[in-house]
Amino acid sequence: VVNEARLLEGFLSLVRIDSPSGEEDAVAGELRARIEALGGRTSVDERGNLYAAFEGEGEPLLFSGHMDTVEPGRSITPLVEGDLIRTDGSTILGGDDKGGLAAILEGYEAARESGNTRAIELLFTRGEELGLDGAKAADFSRLRAREAVVFDGEGGPSKVIVEAPFILAIDGTVVGRSAHAGVEPEKGISALRLAMDLLAGFPQGRLDHETTANVGRLEAGLVRNSVPERCTFLAEVRSRSEARLNAEWRQLEGLVDAARRENPEARFEIDFHLATHGYKMTADESVVALVCAALRRTGVEPELAAMGGATDANVFAGHGIRGAVVGFGGENFHTKAETVRISQLVAAARLCEDLARA
Ligand SMILES: [Zn+2]
């Protein structure tokens, strides 16, 4: 049975260990010690991601969360007020994702205390907030599990994220020719104008119910009176439909090809790459059914949802691991108003306990 006091103390002590992205050593050491005390075999890869395996029955199931937090996330002072945990207002809380990590450890410990467990693996990543960096560098040969539950959602555990987008990243540089803008503009080729013409053809905003596009950054030129020689930009398209993403991708490459043909003296160095895998699961998918059944057994009615952002589960999808994302009662992630609701943190630990039982 989940021990609420132990869960709360476990969570608060993790929150008090600073772990902004890139500085996860201390919290990783603490987590490793706790996992080993529970009988887990641990290892760390070159990137610093923490892996663990617990012996048990059947095919292993992977529980995952990330160890890093965003800023301002140093010297965090968590305050408990009734059912709510918040900060003193000067920092984030770091419930994202220490609520997930605490729920996993308490859930597993509770399952172990009450009898036989199934085989469980853990992957606690670094640098998730930098763009899933830790997961992208993870050594998946250390994991046997093909199904995962990622405790990194906003809200309570009843919301099961079963769809997340594929993300196409576009990094562009246009190179023209500089010239004095007042004396000899004819000799120049404005990289800025060429980039603007190209980007004017890029779709932006919400394209359909599962697809969005954005140009997030454009940078060019040095001074007012010079024709800009270089222009760089960052754009993206994200879609929960891989087919739609690929159609947009082909269309955008077509626009770039046309710009090259029309401006043979300029250079268009435009890199398209799939930055993040996506996934789309239904209620029949085995990991979704597993999580929903466990939620119902703990008295929580599951609701399946889609998200527009990415989590480590997106990276897992690219490695053939099907992952459902659930919450642990956290709200207002990445802000000083971040909170965690204790009753939902307990519910997340109960979910974990149920999943870990043999
Ligand atoms: Zn997170």
Short mmCIF file of C-alpha atoms and ligand atoms in Angstrom, two decimals:
data_model
loop_
_atom_site.label_atom_id
_atom_site.label_comp_id
_atom_site.label_asym_id
_atom_site.label_seq_id
_atom_site.Cartn_x
_atom_site.Cartn_y
_atom_site.Cartn_z
CA VAL A 1 0.00 0.00 0.00
CA VAL A 2 1.30 3.44 -0.93
CA ASN A 3 2.72 5.21 2.10
CA GLU A 4 1.59 8.82 1.70
CA ALA A 5 3.97 10.29 4.26
CA ARG A 6 6.94 8.47 2.73
CA LEU A 7 5.87 9.59 -0.76
CA LEU A 8 5.56 13.22 0.31
CA GLU A 9 8.92 13.20 2.07
CA GLY A 10 10.52 11.43 -0.90
CA PHE A 11 9.15 14.06 -3.23
CA LEU A 12 10.06 17.09 -1.11
CA SER A 13 13.62 15.88 -0.62
CA LEU A 14 14.09 15.46 -4.39
CA VAL A 15 12.73 18.96 -5.00
CA ARG A 16 15.27 20.37 -2.54
CA ILE A 17 18.16 19.00 -4.63
CA ASP A 18 18.95 21.49 -7.39
CA SER A 19 19.00 19.87 -10.82
CA PRO A 20 18.70 22.42 -13.61
CA SER A 21 19.48 20.84 -17.00
CA GLY A 22 23.17 19.98 -17.16
CA GLU A 23 23.56 19.81 -13.38
CA GLU A 24 21.77 16.57 -12.56
CA ASP A 25 24.65 14.75 -10.82
CA ALA A 26 23.46 15.27 -7.26
CA VAL A 27 19.88 14.21 -7.86
CA ALA A 28 21.05 11.27 -10.01
CA GLY A 29 23.25 10.09 -7.13
CA GLU A 30 20.38 10.32 -4.68
CA LEU A 31 18.02 8.45 -7.02
CA ARG A 32 20.60 5.76 -7.67
CA ALA A 33 21.05 5.18 -3.95
CA ARG A 34 17.29 4.93 -3.43
CA ILE A 35 16.89 2.48 -6.32
CA GLU A 36 19.71 0.28 -5.08
CA ALA A 37 18.21 0.28 -1.58
CA LEU A 38 15.06 -1.13 -3.21
CA GLY A 39 17.09 -3.92 -4.80
CA GLY A 40 17.47 -2.47 -8.30
CA ARG A 41 20.55 -3.00 -10.47
CA THR A 42 21.60 0.40 -11.79
CA SER A 43 23.84 1.73 -14.52
CA VAL A 44 24.62 5.11 -16.05
CA ASP A 45 25.44 5.79 -19.70
CA GLU A 46 27.92 8.29 -21.13
CA ARG A 47 25.30 11.02 -21.20
CA GLY A 48 24.50 10.41 -17.53
CA ASN A 49 21.07 8.84 -17.96
CA LEU A 50 20.21 6.47 -15.12
CA TYR A 51 18.95 2.94 -15.85
CA ALA A 52 17.71 0.34 -13.41
CA ALA A 53 16.32 -3.16 -13.55
CA PHE A 54 14.28 -4.92 -10.89
CA GLU A 55 13.90 -8.68 -11.13
CA GLY A 56 10.34 -9.92 -11.34
CA GLU A 57 7.78 -11.86 -13.30
CA GLY A 58 7.02 -11.60 -17.00
CA GLU A 59 8.13 -9.14 -19.64
CA PRO A 60 9.64 -6.01 -18.15
CA LEU A 61 7.67 -2.78 -18.13
CA LEU A 62 9.59 0.50 -18.29
CA PHE A 63 8.82 3.40 -15.95
CA SER A 64 10.42 6.66 -16.97
CA GLY A 65 10.81 10.31 -16.03
CA HIS A 66 13.43 13.04 -16.31
CA MET A 67 15.83 14.30 -13.66
CA ASP A 68 16.41 17.86 -14.88
CA THR A 69 14.30 20.96 -14.29
CA VAL A 70 14.02 24.37 -15.96
CA GLU A 71 15.18 27.65 -14.38
CA PRO A 72 14.66 29.41 -12.06
CA GLY A 73 15.14 26.13 -10.22
CA ARG A 74 17.79 26.61 -7.51
CA SER A 75 17.35 26.56 -3.73
CA ILE A 76 13.71 25.60 -4.13
CA THR A 77 11.61 25.95 -0.97
CA PRO A 78 8.51 23.76 -1.27
CA LEU A 79 5.53 24.73 0.86
CA VAL A 80 2.73 22.31 1.74
CA GLU A 81 -0.70 23.90 2.05
CA GLY A 82 -3.48 21.38 2.51
CA ASP A 83 -3.55 19.22 -0.62
CA LEU A 84 -1.28 21.56 -2.57
CA ILE A 85 2.50 21.85 -2.78
CA ARG A 86 3.83 25.12 -4.17
CA THR A 87 6.97 27.25 -3.89
CA ASP A 88 7.63 30.52 -2.10
CA GLY A 89 7.13 32.19 -5.49
CA SER A 90 10.79 32.78 -6.29
CA THR A 91 11.41 29.57 -8.26
CA ILE A 92 9.69 26.79 -10.13
CA LEU A 93 8.71 23.80 -7.99
CA GLY A 94 10.42 21.12 -10.06
CA GLY A 95 7.43 18.82 -9.65
CA ASP A 96 8.10 18.44 -13.37
CA ASP A 97 9.38 15.83 -13.19
CA LYS A 98 10.30 14.97 -9.61
CA GLY A 99 6.64 14.24 -8.90
CA GLY A 100 6.91 11.52 -11.56
CA LEU A 101 10.15 10.14 -10.12
CA ALA A 102 8.82 10.14 -6.55
CA ALA A 103 5.59 8.41 -7.62
CA ILE A 104 7.56 5.72 -9.46
CA LEU A 105 9.82 4.95 -6.49
CA GLU A 106 7.02 4.95 -3.92
CA GLY A 107 4.76 2.90 -6.21
CA TYR A 108 7.45 0.29 -6.75
CA GLU A 109 8.32 0.12 -3.06
CA ALA A 110 4.66 -0.32 -2.14
CA ALA A 111 4.24 -3.11 -4.70
CA ARG A 112 7.33 -4.87 -3.40
CA GLU A 113 6.11 -4.68 0.19
CA SER A 114 2.79 -6.28 -0.68
CA GLY A 115 4.04 -9.32 -2.59
CA ASN A 116 5.49 -10.44 -5.92
CA THR A 117 6.27 -7.87 -8.58
CA ARG A 118 6.59 -7.99 -12.32
CA ALA A 119 9.94 -7.24 -13.93
CA ILE A 120 10.42 -3.49 -13.97
CA GLU A 121 12.98 -1.31 -15.71
CA LEU A 122 13.62 2.37 -15.07
CA LEU A 123 15.08 5.07 -17.27
CA PHE A 124 15.56 8.45 -15.63
CA THR A 125 16.87 10.87 -18.25
CA ARG A 126 18.91 14.04 -18.22
CA GLY A 127 18.46 17.14 -20.32
CA GLU A 128 14.82 16.51 -21.20
CA GLU A 129 14.07 20.21 -20.96
CA LEU A 130 16.83 20.99 -23.47
CA GLY A 131 14.91 19.13 -26.16
CA LEU A 132 14.83 15.51 -25.00
CA ASP A 133 18.63 15.49 -25.18
CA GLY A 134 19.19 12.72 -22.65
CA ALA A 135 16.65 10.35 -24.20
CA LYS A 136 18.00 11.04 -27.68
CA ALA A 137 21.47 9.98 -26.48
CA ALA A 138 20.22 7.02 -24.43
CA ASP A 139 21.62 3.51 -24.90
CA PHE A 140 18.47 1.55 -25.66
CA SER A 141 20.42 -1.72 -25.76
CA ARG A 142 20.33 -1.55 -21.94
CA LEU A 143 16.54 -1.90 -21.95
CA ARG A 144 14.50 -5.00 -22.67
CA ALA A 145 11.06 -3.43 -22.17
CA ARG A 146 8.98 -2.72 -25.27
CA GLU A 147 6.31 -0.80 -23.36
CA ALA A 148 6.71 2.22 -21.13
CA VAL A 149 4.78 4.47 -18.80
CA VAL A 150 6.25 7.97 -18.74
CA PHE A 151 5.28 9.91 -15.62
CA ASP A 152 5.69 13.39 -17.11
CA GLY A 153 2.24 14.73 -17.95
CA GLU A 154 0.49 17.80 -16.61
CA GLY A 155 -2.61 17.16 -14.49
CA GLY A 156 -3.57 13.97 -12.73
CA PRO A 157 -2.88 10.37 -13.78
CA SER A 158 -6.39 9.97 -15.22
CA LYS A 159 -5.26 11.75 -18.39
CA VAL A 160 -3.38 9.23 -20.51
CA ILE A 161 -1.51 10.79 -23.42
CA VAL A 162 -1.73 8.44 -26.38
CA GLU A 163 -0.82 10.81 -29.22
CA ALA A 164 2.08 13.21 -29.61
CA PRO A 165 3.45 14.91 -32.71
CA PHE A 166 6.24 14.11 -35.12
CA ILE A 167 8.37 17.26 -35.39
CA LEU A 168 10.11 18.39 -38.56
CA ALA A 169 12.89 20.92 -37.87
CA ILE A 170 14.05 23.27 -40.61
CA ASP A 171 17.36 25.10 -40.12
CA GLY A 172 17.96 27.52 -42.97
CA THR A 173 20.80 29.74 -44.14
CA VAL A 174 20.48 31.86 -47.26
CA VAL A 175 23.68 33.38 -48.64
CA GLY A 176 23.49 36.31 -51.05
CA ARG A 177 26.06 39.04 -51.70
CA SER A 178 26.72 42.19 -49.72
CA ALA A 179 27.04 45.61 -51.31
CA HIS A 180 26.71 49.23 -50.19
CA ALA A 181 22.99 49.81 -50.15
CA GLY A 182 23.26 53.43 -51.31
CA VAL A 183 26.24 53.36 -53.66
CA GLU A 184 25.92 50.10 -55.57
CA PRO A 185 22.85 48.13 -54.54
CA GLU A 186 22.80 46.51 -58.01
CA LYS A 187 25.85 44.48 -57.02
CA GLY A 188 24.16 43.02 -53.96
CA ILE A 189 21.86 40.05 -53.47
CA SER A 190 19.80 40.46 -50.31
CA ALA A 191 19.78 37.19 -48.41
CA LEU A 192 17.12 38.69 -46.16
CA ARG A 193 14.74 39.40 -49.03
CA LEU A 194 15.27 35.93 -50.49
CA ALA A 195 14.60 34.32 -47.12
CA MET A 196 11.48 36.42 -46.61
CA ASP A 197 10.20 35.49 -50.06
CA LEU A 198 10.83 31.83 -49.33
CA LEU A 199 9.25 31.94 -45.86
CA ALA A 200 6.21 33.79 -47.19
CA GLY A 201 5.34 30.48 -48.85
CA PHE A 202 5.74 28.48 -45.63
CA PRO A 203 2.47 27.60 -43.92
CA GLN A 204 2.18 28.97 -40.36
CA GLY A 205 -0.23 28.42 -37.49
CA ARG A 206 -2.68 25.55 -37.09
CA LEU A 207 -2.98 23.67 -40.36
CA ASP A 208 -5.47 21.04 -39.21
CA HIS A 209 -6.56 19.44 -35.93
CA GLU A 210 -3.27 17.61 -35.58
CA THR A 211 -0.80 19.77 -37.51
CA THR A 212 0.90 23.12 -36.77
CA ALA A 213 3.72 25.09 -38.41
CA ASN A 214 5.88 27.98 -37.27
CA VAL A 215 8.80 30.17 -38.26
CA GLY A 216 10.33 30.93 -34.89
CA ARG A 217 13.45 32.87 -35.71
CA LEU A 218 14.84 35.00 -38.54
CA GLU A 219 18.16 36.78 -38.34
CA ALA A 220 20.03 38.81 -40.94
CA GLY A 221 22.23 41.79 -41.63
CA LEU A 222 24.64 43.92 -39.65
CA VAL A 223 23.98 47.56 -40.45
CA ARG A 224 21.32 49.74 -42.10
CA ASN A 225 23.25 50.65 -45.23
CA SER A 226 24.51 47.25 -46.36
CA VAL A 227 22.67 44.65 -48.43
CA PRO A 228 22.56 41.63 -46.06
CA GLU A 229 24.73 38.79 -47.22
CA ARG A 230 23.45 36.08 -44.88
CA CYS A 231 20.11 35.26 -43.36
CA THR A 232 19.39 32.35 -41.03
CA PHE A 233 16.04 31.06 -39.85
CA LEU A 234 14.52 28.30 -37.70
CA ALA A 235 11.16 26.81 -38.56
CA GLU A 236 9.15 23.72 -37.69
CA VAL A 237 6.16 21.67 -38.67
CA ARG A 238 4.60 19.28 -36.19
CA SER A 239 1.88 16.75 -36.78
CA ARG A 240 0.48 13.72 -35.03
CA SER A 241 -0.04 12.33 -38.52
CA GLU A 242 3.23 11.11 -39.99
CA ALA A 243 1.71 11.15 -43.50
CA ARG A 244 0.65 14.79 -43.15
CA LEU A 245 4.09 15.75 -41.86
CA ASN A 246 5.77 14.04 -44.78
CA ALA A 247 3.44 15.79 -47.24
CA GLU A 248 4.33 19.19 -45.74
CA TRP A 249 8.00 18.23 -45.82
CA ARG A 250 7.88 17.44 -49.57
CA GLN A 251 5.98 20.66 -50.26
CA LEU A 252 8.53 22.80 -48.39
CA GLU A 253 11.43 21.12 -50.16
CA GLY A 254 9.68 21.96 -53.41
CA LEU A 255 9.57 25.64 -52.41
CA VAL A 256 13.28 25.57 -51.64
CA ASP A 257 14.06 23.95 -54.99
CA ALA A 258 12.04 26.62 -56.77
CA ALA A 259 13.87 29.39 -54.89
CA ARG A 260 17.18 27.86 -55.93
CA ARG A 261 16.14 27.76 -59.57
CA GLU A 262 14.95 31.37 -59.52
CA ASN A 263 18.05 32.67 -57.74
CA PRO A 264 21.01 30.74 -59.13
CA GLU A 265 23.52 33.25 -57.74
CA ALA A 266 22.35 32.81 -54.17
CA ARG A 267 22.90 29.78 -51.95
CA PHE A 268 20.11 28.09 -50.02
CA GLU A 269 21.49 25.81 -47.33
CA ILE A 270 18.29 24.45 -45.88
CA ASP A 271 18.44 21.43 -43.60
CA PHE A 272 15.27 19.43 -43.02
CA HIS A 273 15.33 16.74 -40.36
CA LEU A 274 12.91 14.78 -38.24
CA ALA A 275 13.80 16.24 -34.83
CA THR A 276 11.37 14.09 -32.89
CA HIS A 277 9.39 10.96 -33.57
CA GLY A 278 5.70 10.98 -32.81
CA TYR A 279 3.16 8.31 -32.00
CA LYS A 280 -0.52 7.65 -32.21
CA MET A 281 -2.08 4.89 -30.14
CA THR A 282 -5.66 3.75 -29.63
CA ALA A 283 -7.39 2.25 -26.61
CA ASP A 284 -6.64 -1.24 -28.01
CA GLU A 285 -2.90 -0.72 -27.91
CA SER A 286 -1.56 -3.06 -25.24
CA VAL A 287 0.27 -0.46 -23.11
CA VAL A 288 -2.78 1.82 -23.20
CA ALA A 289 -5.08 -1.02 -22.16
CA LEU A 290 -2.63 -1.94 -19.40
CA VAL A 291 -2.55 1.59 -17.96
CA CYS A 292 -6.32 2.07 -18.27
CA ALA A 293 -7.03 -1.22 -16.48
CA ALA A 294 -4.61 -0.31 -13.69
CA LEU A 295 -6.20 3.13 -13.30
CA ARG A 296 -9.68 1.61 -13.04
CA ARG A 297 -8.50 -0.86 -10.41
CA THR A 298 -7.26 2.09 -8.34
CA GLY A 299 -10.58 3.89 -8.73
CA VAL A 300 -9.59 6.40 -11.41
CA GLU A 301 -11.52 6.66 -14.68
CA PRO A 302 -8.99 7.12 -17.51
CA GLU A 303 -9.42 9.61 -20.35
CA LEU A 304 -7.29 9.33 -23.46
CA ALA A 305 -5.77 12.57 -24.72
CA ALA A 306 -3.43 13.98 -27.35
CA MET A 307 -0.68 16.50 -26.75
CA GLY A 308 0.99 19.12 -28.95
CA GLY A 309 4.35 18.93 -27.23
CA ALA A 310 6.90 16.16 -26.98
CA THR A 311 8.20 14.06 -24.09
CA ASP A 312 10.76 11.28 -23.82
CA ALA A 313 7.96 8.95 -24.99
CA ASN A 314 8.43 10.47 -28.46
CA VAL A 315 12.05 9.35 -28.47
CA PHE A 316 11.05 5.92 -27.18
CA ALA A 317 8.64 5.59 -30.12
CA GLY A 318 11.58 5.98 -32.49
CA HIS A 319 13.21 2.99 -30.77
CA GLY A 320 10.15 0.76 -30.92
CA ILE A 321 9.08 1.32 -27.31
CA ARG A 322 5.40 2.22 -27.02
CA GLY A 323 4.94 4.70 -24.20
CA ALA A 324 1.87 6.17 -22.53
CA VAL A 325 2.37 9.46 -20.68
CA VAL A 326 0.51 10.11 -17.44
CA GLY A 327 0.47 12.94 -14.93
CA PHE A 328 1.04 13.06 -11.18
CA GLY A 329 -0.98 16.12 -10.19
CA GLY A 330 1.37 18.83 -11.45
CA GLU A 331 0.09 22.13 -12.87
CA ASN A 332 1.64 25.30 -14.36
CA PHE A 333 4.87 23.59 -15.40
CA HIS A 334 7.85 25.87 -16.09
CA THR A 335 6.44 28.75 -14.06
CA LYS A 336 6.88 30.03 -10.52
CA ALA A 337 3.20 29.19 -10.01
CA GLU A 338 3.92 25.47 -10.47
CA THR A 339 2.05 23.23 -8.02
CA VAL A 340 1.61 19.55 -7.27
CA ARG A 341 -1.63 18.20 -5.80
CA ILE A 342 -0.81 15.61 -3.15
CA SER A 343 -3.94 13.51 -3.67
CA GLN A 344 -3.05 13.14 -7.36
CA LEU A 345 0.58 12.41 -6.58
CA VAL A 346 -0.72 9.59 -4.39
CA ALA A 347 -2.99 8.42 -7.22
CA ALA A 348 0.02 8.31 -9.57
CA ALA A 349 1.98 6.24 -7.04
CA ARG A 350 -1.00 3.87 -6.71
CA LEU A 351 -1.09 3.50 -10.50
CA CYS A 352 2.59 2.65 -10.43
CA GLU A 353 2.09 0.20 -7.56
CA ASP A 354 -0.70 -1.57 -9.43
CA LEU A 355 1.35 -1.78 -12.64
CA ALA A 356 4.34 -3.17 -10.75
CA ARG A 357 2.38 -5.98 -9.10
CA ALA A 358 2.85 -9.43 -10.57
ZN ZN B 1 8.70 17.24 -17.76
#
